[in-house]
Amino acid sequence: MQAGAQPSRLDSFTRKDIGDHYDQFAWAYSRYWGDHIHHGLFLNGEEDAQRAQEMMVRHCAARAELRAGMRVADVGCGHGITAAFLAREYSCHVLGLTISRKQVKLAKKNCASLDGQVRFELADAEAYAFAPSSFDVVWNMESSEHFFEKAAYLRRAADALKPGGKLMLAAWAGSMQNELVRNIAQIFLCPELWTADQYVREIEAAGMKIVSREQLAAEVARTWEISAEQVRNSRALLAVLPAAFRQFARGIDLIREGYRTGQFAYSILIASKPVTAPVA
Ligand code: SAH
């Protein structure tokens, strides 16, 4: 490490804390943001949050060239709303994994009518035994931020993909050498945030090839303006909720600052697994 450089990995929380966070916040996410727990894509400034979130899913699905009948692993599947969307709109078969017990329940409820096409498991994706070469798409939307061993996970994702299959990874991006980014990582229980370059390097090291790379900020930042407005309208409630909720609210302002100042970004990467294994 260079003199003065910060350790990049935070170690003040565990995987259990991450699962507990999503258990504890499930009602608040649903009520204040909706069951999609990810950024919206705001292209004309007129969209409401839900429409912008669906635009984000469509955008990533288009980039990953999702087609009918594909098998998708939705790694870090939240409340199962993306899985439902991919099943309904794209006729995909989806396996959703989450580390939150509460989310598995919600996901099953949200997908009750899609029995057979979508299933969910309570599992740590970093230890999950994916069947090799079994998925057309591995979909990581805003979940890899929570992983402790991202490089190892990316190798497992590559192994889980069929030859020619795609990794869709949408992630909060920033350098842990940056104080603002480290503070965001701490508040939102991310052991480590990576820059897009770090992801690209490790995706390639895992044997996949980057086919599309985008860095967004202005197109997604409204997500946090809407969240800040929700917080302003819920001051009285916030005051009586556990401290974790006030901490989360503080994090919203840090992310707004991050986007405003260019210290933080939203990265969408698509990578494909080679059709033929490289010659050793
Ligand atoms: N992709 C969803 C949810 C994003 S929130 C959406 O777009 O709405 C982050 C998700 O990652 C949560 O579902 C959380 O449970 C999951 N997650 C975090 N660490 C995980 C791990 N080690 N294994 C499985 N899921 C994990």
Coordinates of C-alpha atoms in Angstrom, one line a residue, residues 66-191:
L66 CA -32.0 -11.1 -23.1
R67 CA -34.3 -13.3 -25.1
A68 CA -37.3 -15.5 -24.5
G69 CA -36.6 -18.8 -22.8
M70 CA -33.3 -17.8 -21.4
R71 CA -32.2 -19.0 -18.0
V72 CA -31.2 -16.1 -15.7
A73 CA -29.5 -16.2 -12.3
D74 CA -30.7 -13.0 -10.5
V75 CA -28.0 -12.8 -7.9
G76 CA -29.1 -10.6 -5.0
C77 CA -32.7 -10.6 -6.2
G78 CA -34.2 -8.2 -3.7
H79 CA -38.0 -8.4 -3.4
G80 CA -38.2 -10.5 -6.6
I81 CA -39.7 -7.8 -8.7
T82 CA -37.0 -7.9 -11.4
A83 CA -37.3 -11.7 -11.6
A84 CA -41.1 -11.2 -12.1
F85 CA -40.4 -8.5 -14.7
L86 CA -37.9 -10.7 -16.6
A87 CA -40.3 -13.7 -16.5
R88 CA -43.3 -11.7 -17.7
E89 CA -41.8 -9.3 -20.2
Y90 CA -39.0 -11.6 -21.6
S91 CA -40.4 -15.1 -20.9
C92 CA -37.2 -16.0 -19.0
H93 CA -36.7 -18.6 -16.4
V94 CA -35.2 -17.0 -13.3
L95 CA -33.4 -18.3 -10.2
G96 CA -33.3 -15.5 -7.6
L97 CA -30.8 -15.6 -4.7
T98 CA -30.8 -13.4 -1.7
I99 CA -29.1 -13.3 1.7
S100 CA -32.3 -11.9 3.4
R101 CA -34.9 -14.3 4.8
K102 CA -37.6 -11.6 4.6
Q103 CA -36.8 -10.9 0.9
V104 CA -37.2 -14.6 0.0
K105 CA -40.7 -14.4 1.5
L106 CA -41.6 -11.2 -0.3
A107 CA -40.1 -12.5 -3.6
K108 CA -42.2 -15.7 -3.4
K109 CA -45.3 -13.6 -2.7
N110 CA -44.5 -11.2 -5.6
C111 CA -44.0 -14.1 -8.0
A112 CA -46.8 -16.4 -6.7
S113 CA -48.5 -16.4 -10.2
L114 CA -45.2 -17.4 -11.9
D115 CA -44.8 -20.7 -10.2
G116 CA -42.4 -22.9 -12.2
Q117 CA -40.9 -20.0 -14.1
V118 CA -39.3 -18.3 -11.2
R119 CA -37.8 -19.7 -8.0
F120 CA -36.0 -18.2 -5.0
E121 CA -33.4 -19.4 -2.6
L122 CA -32.0 -18.0 0.7
A123 CA -28.3 -18.3 -0.1
D124 CA -25.0 -16.5 0.2
A125 CA -24.1 -16.0 -3.5
E126 CA -20.4 -16.0 -2.6
A127 CA -20.7 -19.7 -1.5
Y128 CA -23.5 -20.9 -3.7
A129 CA -22.9 -24.0 -5.7
F130 CA -24.0 -22.8 -9.2
A131 CA -24.4 -25.7 -11.7
P132 CA -21.5 -25.1 -14.2
S133 CA -22.4 -23.8 -17.6
S134 CA -26.1 -23.5 -16.7
F135 CA -27.2 -19.9 -17.2
D136 CA -27.6 -17.7 -20.2
V137 CA -27.4 -14.6 -18.1
V138 CA -26.0 -13.9 -14.6
W139 CA -27.7 -10.7 -13.5
N140 CA -26.1 -8.7 -10.7
M141 CA -28.0 -5.5 -10.2
E142 CA -26.6 -3.5 -7.3
S143 CA -25.6 -6.6 -5.3
S144 CA -21.9 -7.1 -6.0
E145 CA -21.2 -4.0 -3.8
H146 CA -22.0 -6.2 -0.8
F147 CA -19.7 -9.0 -1.7
F148 CA -16.5 -9.5 0.3
E149 CA -14.5 -11.5 -2.3
K150 CA -15.6 -10.0 -5.6
A151 CA -12.9 -11.4 -7.8
A152 CA -13.6 -15.0 -6.6
Y153 CA -17.3 -14.4 -7.1
L154 CA -16.7 -13.2 -10.7
R155 CA -14.8 -16.5 -11.4
R156 CA -17.8 -18.4 -10.0
A157 CA -20.2 -16.4 -12.2
A158 CA -18.1 -17.1 -15.3
D159 CA -18.2 -20.8 -14.4
A160 CA -22.0 -20.7 -14.0
L161 CA -22.5 -19.2 -17.5
K162 CA -23.1 -21.2 -20.6
P163 CA -20.5 -20.6 -23.3
G164 CA -21.6 -17.4 -25.0
G165 CA -23.6 -16.5 -21.9
K166 CA -23.5 -12.9 -20.5
L167 CA -22.8 -11.3 -17.2
M168 CA -24.9 -8.2 -16.5
L169 CA -23.3 -6.2 -13.7
A170 CA -24.8 -2.9 -12.6
A171 CA -22.9 -1.4 -9.7
W172 CA -22.2 1.6 -7.6
A173 CA -18.7 2.7 -8.6
G174 CA -16.0 4.6 -6.9
S175 CA -12.6 4.4 -5.4
M176 CA -12.1 3.3 -1.8
Q177 CA -9.2 5.8 -1.7
N178 CA -11.8 8.5 -1.7
E179 CA -13.2 9.4 1.7
L180 CA -16.7 10.1 0.4
V181 CA -16.9 6.8 -1.3
R182 CA -15.6 5.0 1.8
N183 CA -18.3 6.7 3.9
I184 CA -21.0 5.6 1.4
A185 CA -19.6 2.1 1.5
Q186 CA -19.7 2.1 5.3
I187 CA -23.3 3.3 5.6
F188 CA -24.7 1.0 2.9
L189 CA -22.8 -2.1 4.2
C190 CA -20.5 -2.5 1.2
P191 CA -17.2 -4.1 2.3

